[in-house]
PDB file of C-alpha atoms in Angstrom:
ATOM      1  CA  MET A   1     -83.143 112.157  34.183  1.00  0.00           C
ATOM      2  CA  ARG A   2     -83.789 114.976  36.676  1.00  0.00           C
ATOM      3  CA  TRP A   3     -80.095 114.877  37.617  1.00  0.00           C
ATOM      4  CA  PHE A   4     -79.102 115.345  33.976  1.00  0.00           C
ATOM      5  CA  ALA A   5     -81.525 118.276  33.558  1.00  0.00           C
ATOM      6  CA  ALA A   6     -80.156 119.912  36.720  1.00  0.00           C
ATOM      7  CA  PHE A   7     -76.607 119.446  35.421  1.00  0.00           C
ATOM      8  CA  LEU A   8     -77.481 121.103  32.105  1.00  0.00           C
ATOM      9  CA  PHE A   9     -79.075 123.996  34.010  1.00  0.00           C
ATOM     10  CA  MET A  10     -75.856 124.512  36.015  1.00  0.00           C
ATOM     11  CA  ILE A  11     -73.462 124.563  33.054  1.00  0.00           C
ATOM     12  CA  PRO A  12     -73.838 128.301  32.297  1.00  0.00           C
ATOM     13  CA  ALA A  13     -73.145 129.131  35.960  1.00  0.00           C
ATOM     14  CA  MET A  14     -69.946 127.065  36.122  1.00  0.00           C
ATOM     15  CA  PRO A  15     -66.703 129.029  35.865  1.00  0.00           C
ATOM     16  CA  ALA A  16     -65.028 128.781  32.490  1.00  0.00           C
ATOM     17  CA  MET A  17     -62.132 126.361  32.348  1.00  0.00           C
ATOM     18  CA  PRO A  18     -58.910 127.888  31.100  1.00  0.00           C
ATOM     19  CA  ALA A  19     -58.102 127.039  27.494  1.00  0.00           C
ATOM     20  CA  LEU A  20     -55.087 124.943  28.416  1.00  0.00           C
ATOM     21  CA  ALA A  21     -55.593 122.500  25.564  1.00  0.00           C
ATOM     22  CA  ALA A  22     -55.041 125.295  23.044  1.00  0.00           C
ATOM     23  CA  GLU A  23     -51.622 126.008  24.582  1.00  0.00           C
ATOM     24  CA  MET A  24     -50.495 122.393  24.891  1.00  0.00           C
ATOM     25  CA  VAL A  25     -47.982 121.109  22.385  1.00  0.00           C
ATOM     26  CA  PRO A  26     -46.975 117.513  21.720  1.00  0.00           C
ATOM     27  CA  VAL A  27     -43.782 116.621  23.564  1.00  0.00           C
ATOM     28  CA  ALA A  28     -42.237 115.420  20.299  1.00  0.00           C
ATOM     29  CA  ALA A  29     -42.629 118.950  18.856  1.00  0.00           C
ATOM     30  CA  VAL A  30     -40.263 120.437  21.463  1.00  0.00           C
ATOM     31  CA  SER A  31     -36.968 120.902  19.646  1.00  0.00           C
ATOM     32  CA  SER A  32     -34.968 122.735  22.313  1.00  0.00           C
ATOM     33  CA  PHE A  33     -35.123 123.951  25.893  1.00  0.00           C
ATOM     34  CA  ALA A  34     -33.028 126.365  27.955  1.00  0.00           C
ATOM     35  CA  GLN A  35     -33.285 128.020  31.331  1.00  0.00           C
ATOM     36  CA  SER A  36     -31.298 130.472  33.389  1.00  0.00           C
ATOM     37  CA  THR A  37     -31.354 132.301  36.684  1.00  0.00           C
ATOM     38  CA  MET A  38     -31.429 136.090  36.573  1.00  0.00           C
ATOM     39  CA  ASP A  39     -30.952 139.155  38.754  1.00  0.00           C
ATOM     40  CA  GLY A  40     -33.468 141.943  39.166  1.00  0.00           C
ATOM     41  CA  ASP A  41     -37.226 141.633  39.009  1.00  0.00           C
ATOM     42  CA  LEU A  42     -37.071 138.171  37.384  1.00  0.00           C
ATOM     43  CA  PHE A  43     -35.622 135.235  39.303  1.00  0.00           C
ATOM     44  CA  ARG A  44     -35.322 132.916  36.318  1.00  0.00           C
ATOM     45  CA  TYR A  45     -36.664 132.177  32.879  1.00  0.00           C
ATOM     46  CA  ARG A  46     -37.343 129.037  30.900  1.00  0.00           C
ATOM     47  CA  ALA A  47     -37.456 129.035  27.095  1.00  0.00           C
ATOM     48  CA  VAL A  48     -38.978 126.332  24.925  1.00  0.00           C
ATOM     49  CA  LEU A  49     -38.619 126.092  21.140  1.00  0.00           C
ATOM     50  CA  VAL A  50     -41.481 124.198  19.490  1.00  0.00           C
ATOM     51  CA  GLU A  51     -41.509 122.911  15.902  1.00  0.00           C
ATOM     52  CA  VAL A  52     -44.282 124.220  13.660  1.00  0.00           C
ATOM     53  CA  ASP A  53     -44.728 124.094   9.868  1.00  0.00           C
ATOM     54  CA  ASP A  54     -41.379 125.193   8.348  1.00  0.00           C
ATOM     55  CA  GLY A  55     -40.327 126.968  11.524  1.00  0.00           C
ATOM     56  CA  ALA A  56     -40.252 127.109  15.286  1.00  0.00           C
ATOM     57  CA  ASP A  57     -42.230 129.041  17.882  1.00  0.00           C
ATOM     58  CA  LEU A  58     -40.529 130.349  21.004  1.00  0.00           C
ATOM     59  CA  TYR A  59     -42.240 130.369  24.398  1.00  0.00           C
ATOM     60  CA  ILE A  60     -40.559 132.200  27.273  1.00  0.00           C
ATOM     61  CA  PHE A  61     -41.789 131.576  30.801  1.00  0.00           C
ATOM     62  CA  ALA A  62     -40.515 133.787  33.615  1.00  0.00           C
ATOM     63  CA  ASP A  63     -40.646 133.659  37.405  1.00  0.00           C
ATOM     64  CA  LYS A  64     -41.073 136.906  39.346  1.00  0.00           C
ATOM     65  CA  GLY A  65     -41.166 134.988  42.613  1.00  0.00           C
ATOM     66  CA  ASP A  66     -44.559 133.379  42.411  1.00  0.00           C
ATOM     67  CA  GLY A  67     -43.951 130.645  39.840  1.00  0.00           C
ATOM     68  CA  MET A  68     -43.471 130.405  36.109  1.00  0.00           C
ATOM     69  CA  GLU A  69     -45.842 132.331  33.851  1.00  0.00           C
ATOM     70  CA  LEU A  70     -45.906 132.672  30.083  1.00  0.00           C
ATOM     71  CA  PHE A  71     -44.079 135.938  29.460  1.00  0.00           C
ATOM     72  CA  ALA A  72     -43.678 135.951  25.673  1.00  0.00           C
ATOM     73  CA  HIS A  73     -44.664 133.879  22.646  1.00  0.00           C
ATOM     74  CA  ALA A  74     -42.852 134.471  19.360  1.00  0.00           C
ATOM     75  CA  PRO A  75     -44.570 132.592  16.514  1.00  0.00           C
ATOM     76  CA  SER A  76     -42.279 131.430  13.690  1.00  0.00           C
ATOM     77  CA  ILE A  77     -39.191 133.082  15.152  1.00  0.00           C
ATOM     78  CA  ALA A  78     -36.788 130.601  13.543  1.00  0.00           C
ATOM     79  CA  TRP A  79     -36.548 128.644  10.301  1.00  0.00           C
ATOM     80  CA  ARG A  80     -36.556 124.860  10.471  1.00  0.00           C
ATOM     81  CA  GLY A  81     -35.834 122.288   7.788  1.00  0.00           C
ATOM     82  CA  ASP A  82     -36.601 118.587   7.759  1.00  0.00           C
ATOM     83  CA  MET A  83     -33.069 117.220   8.017  1.00  0.00           C
ATOM     84  CA  PHE A  84     -30.208 117.076  10.486  1.00  0.00           C
ATOM     85  CA  GLY A  85     -28.283 120.356  10.381  1.00  0.00           C
ATOM     86  CA  GLN A  86     -31.491 122.319   9.835  1.00  0.00           C
ATOM     87  CA  GLU A  87     -32.910 122.144  13.353  1.00  0.00           C
ATOM     88  CA  PRO A  88     -33.095 125.316  15.461  1.00  0.00           C
ATOM     89  CA  ARG A  89     -31.835 125.268  19.027  1.00  0.00           C
ATOM     90  CA  LEU A  90     -31.496 127.402  22.145  1.00  0.00           C
ATOM     91  CA  GLU A  91     -28.426 128.336  24.182  1.00  0.00           C
ATOM     92  CA  VAL A  92     -27.887 130.517  27.231  1.00  0.00           C
ATOM     93  CA  ALA A  93     -24.996 132.995  27.065  1.00  0.00           C
ATOM     94  CA  ALA A  94     -22.719 133.667  30.042  1.00  0.00           C
ATOM     95  CA  ASN A  95     -24.592 136.941  30.695  1.00  0.00           C
ATOM     96  CA  THR A  96     -27.946 135.009  30.854  1.00  0.00           C
ATOM     97  CA  SER A  97     -29.103 136.227  27.430  1.00  0.00           C
ATOM     98  CA  LEU A  98     -30.901 133.627  25.356  1.00  0.00           C
ATOM     99  CA  ARG A  99     -29.670 132.672  21.901  1.00  0.00           C
ATOM    100  CA  VAL A 100     -32.004 131.290  19.234  1.00  0.00           C
ATOM    101  CA  ILE A 101     -29.873 129.573  16.597  1.00  0.00           C
ATOM    102  CA  SER A 102     -31.175 128.451  13.215  1.00  0.00           C
ATOM    103  CA  GLU A 103     -29.073 127.097  10.394  1.00  0.00           C
ATOM    104  CA  ASN A 104     -28.619 125.127   7.234  1.00  0.00           C
ATOM    105  CA  SER A 105     -25.352 123.288   7.746  1.00  0.00           C
ATOM    106  CA  SER A 106     -26.223 120.132   5.846  1.00  0.00           C
ATOM    107  CA  VAL A 107     -28.012 120.601   2.518  1.00  0.00           C
ATOM    108  CA  GLY A 108     -26.931 122.293  -0.703  1.00  0.00           C
ATOM    109  CA  ARG A 109     -23.943 124.498  -1.304  1.00  0.00           C
ATOM    110  CA  ASP A 110     -25.316 127.589   0.459  1.00  0.00           C
ATOM    111  CA  ARG A 111     -24.763 127.086   4.193  1.00  0.00           C
ATOM    112  CA  TRP A 112     -25.715 129.636   6.815  1.00  0.00           C
ATOM    113  CA  GLU A 113     -26.281 130.269  10.498  1.00  0.00           C
ATOM    114  CA  GLN A 114     -28.468 132.895  12.161  1.00  0.00           C
ATOM    115  CA  VAL A 115     -28.219 133.774  15.860  1.00  0.00           C
ATOM    116  CA  LEU A 116     -30.780 135.949  17.629  1.00  0.00           C
ATOM    117  CA  THR A 117     -29.679 137.225  21.023  1.00  0.00           C
ATOM    118  CA  ILE A 118     -32.632 137.818  23.313  1.00  0.00           C
ATOM    119  CA  ALA A 119     -32.234 139.964  26.420  1.00  0.00           C
ATOM    120  CA  TYR A 120     -34.551 141.105  29.184  1.00  0.00           C
ATOM    121  CA  ARG A 121     -34.814 144.902  29.023  1.00  0.00           C
ATOM    122  CA  ASP A 122     -37.438 147.288  30.390  1.00  0.00           C
ATOM    123  CA  LYS A 123     -39.564 144.428  31.759  1.00  0.00           C
ATOM    124  CA  ARG A 124     -39.788 142.552  28.436  1.00  0.00           C
ATOM    125  CA  PHE A 125     -37.752 140.167  26.321  1.00  0.00           C
ATOM    126  CA  VAL A 126     -36.346 141.811  23.189  1.00  0.00           C
ATOM    127  CA  VAL A 127     -34.207 140.732  20.252  1.00  0.00           C
ATOM    128  CA  ALA A 128     -31.066 142.646  21.217  1.00  0.00           C
ATOM    129  CA  GLY A 129     -28.628 141.139  18.722  1.00  0.00           C
ATOM    130  CA  TYR A 130     -28.620 139.604  15.259  1.00  0.00           C
ATOM    131  CA  THR A 131     -25.791 137.639  13.654  1.00  0.00           C
ATOM    132  CA  TYR A 132     -25.967 136.029  10.216  1.00  0.00           C
ATOM    133  CA  SER A 133     -23.062 134.200   8.585  1.00  0.00           C
ATOM    134  CA  HIS A 134     -22.963 132.245   5.327  1.00  0.00           C
ATOM    135  CA  TYR A 135     -20.584 130.389   3.052  1.00  0.00           C
ATOM    136  CA  ASP A 136     -20.620 128.494  -0.239  1.00  0.00           C
ATOM    137  CA  THR A 137     -19.258 124.948  -0.018  1.00  0.00           C
ATOM    138  CA  LEU A 138     -17.958 125.101  -3.609  1.00  0.00           C
ATOM    139  CA  ASP A 139     -16.533 128.636  -3.560  1.00  0.00           C
ATOM    140  CA  PRO A 140     -14.307 129.302  -0.522  1.00  0.00           C
ATOM    141  CA  ALA A 141     -14.237 133.033  -1.315  1.00  0.00           C
ATOM    142  CA  ALA A 142     -18.045 133.348  -1.119  1.00  0.00           C
ATOM    143  CA  THR A 143     -18.509 134.020   2.583  1.00  0.00           C
ATOM    144  CA  GLY A 144     -20.089 136.752   4.619  1.00  0.00           C
ATOM    145  CA  LYS A 145     -21.082 137.797   8.095  1.00  0.00           C
ATOM    146  CA  CYS A 146     -23.280 140.484   9.578  1.00  0.00           C
ATOM    147  CA  ASP A 147     -23.380 141.192  13.309  1.00  0.00           C
ATOM    148  CA  VAL A 148     -25.700 143.880  14.713  1.00  0.00           C
ATOM    149  CA  ASN A 149     -26.249 145.126  18.247  1.00  0.00           C
ATOM    150  CA  LEU A 150     -29.862 146.301  18.120  1.00  0.00           C
ATOM    151  CA  LEU A 151     -29.545 148.031  21.492  1.00  0.00           C
ATOM    152  CA  SER A 152     -26.879 150.416  20.144  1.00  0.00           C
ATOM    153  CA  GLY A 153     -27.751 150.310  16.421  1.00  0.00           C
ATOM    154  CA  ARG A 154     -24.161 149.471  15.479  1.00  0.00           C
ATOM    155  CA  GLY A 155     -23.254 146.657  13.147  1.00  0.00           C
ATOM    156  CA  ILE A 156     -20.475 145.073  11.128  1.00  0.00           C
ATOM    157  CA  GLN A 157     -21.136 143.676   7.640  1.00  0.00           C
ATOM    158  CA  ASP A 158     -18.177 141.793   6.146  1.00  0.00           C
ATOM    159  CA  GLY A 159     -15.675 143.906   8.094  1.00  0.00           C
ATOM    160  CA  ARG A 160     -17.336 147.286   7.411  1.00  0.00           C
ATOM    161  CA  THR A 161     -19.093 149.102  10.235  1.00  0.00           C
ATOM    162  CA  PHE A 162     -22.548 150.583   9.758  1.00  0.00           C
ATOM    163  CA  ARG A 163     -25.513 151.893  11.743  1.00  0.00           C
ATOM    164  CA  THR A 164     -29.006 150.504  11.436  1.00  0.00           C
ATOM    165  CA  SER A 165     -32.291 152.281  12.008  1.00  0.00           C
ATOM    166  CA  MET A 166     -33.792 149.127  13.506  1.00  0.00           C
ATOM    167  CA  THR A 167     -34.025 149.059  17.278  1.00  0.00           C
ATOM    168  CA  ALA A 168     -34.454 146.111  19.622  1.00  0.00           C
ATOM    169  CA  LEU A 169     -37.891 144.616  18.959  1.00  0.00           C
ATOM    170  CA  PRO A 170     -40.029 142.747  21.472  1.00  0.00           C
ATOM    171  CA  VAL A 171     -39.401 139.061  20.855  1.00  0.00           C
ATOM    172  CA  ASP A 172     -43.042 138.439  19.915  1.00  0.00           C
ATOM    173  CA  GLU A 173     -42.734 140.897  16.990  1.00  0.00           C
ATOM    174  CA  TRP A 174     -39.763 139.096  15.382  1.00  0.00           C
ATOM    175  CA  THR A 175     -40.286 136.404  12.735  1.00  0.00           C
ATOM    176  CA  MET A 176     -37.930 134.224  10.737  1.00  0.00           C
ATOM    177  CA  ASP A 177     -38.196 136.748   7.869  1.00  0.00           C
ATOM    178  CA  THR A 178     -37.064 139.753   9.945  1.00  0.00           C
ATOM    179  CA  SER A 179     -33.544 141.117   9.532  1.00  0.00           C
ATOM    180  CA  PRO A 180     -31.980 144.521  10.193  1.00  0.00           C
ATOM    181  CA  PRO A 181     -31.548 146.959   7.297  1.00  0.00           C
ATOM    182  CA  GLY A 182     -27.904 146.980   6.291  1.00  0.00           C
ATOM    183  CA  CYS A 183     -27.547 143.255   6.895  1.00  0.00           C
ATOM    184  CA  SER A 184     -27.739 141.473   3.552  1.00  0.00           C
ATOM    185  CA  ARG A 185     -28.390 137.764   3.465  1.00  0.00           C
TER     186      ARG A 185
END
């Protein structure tokens, strides 16, 4: 009994344990994974897309030379449905940029794909590009595409060039409902 009382007395003096459990996700919730080496102040990054209610969260870990650390967390960055053809995924571009791809390529007549291009700029990961394309499975003439470089502000909507006022946002400020002005869905 004295041992138990001494233990209770020591609890406030013990260092706090990191809240790792709050950051853990079930393995089955991981929908996609990508990693790439880099040049500059980051040696490499690892991105993990995790399924959440009606969407996906993005976690980006980066290595500055002393191991991987959580660098960015973007809650609900991508839409996710419940069927095949509605699952978001990650890809690494040839220039080491990360692509977050969400789509509906399987249900209904309105099919679409959205690609977010994420780049490392000014010591942070930003959404540097946005591409949205759509088509109607019953009307071949009902198609569209918008492609915007958020670093330059230049875009193309259905063959017409335009400029957007939106600039590259930090990845953790982007959600599945964000889109550049001038890019109609």
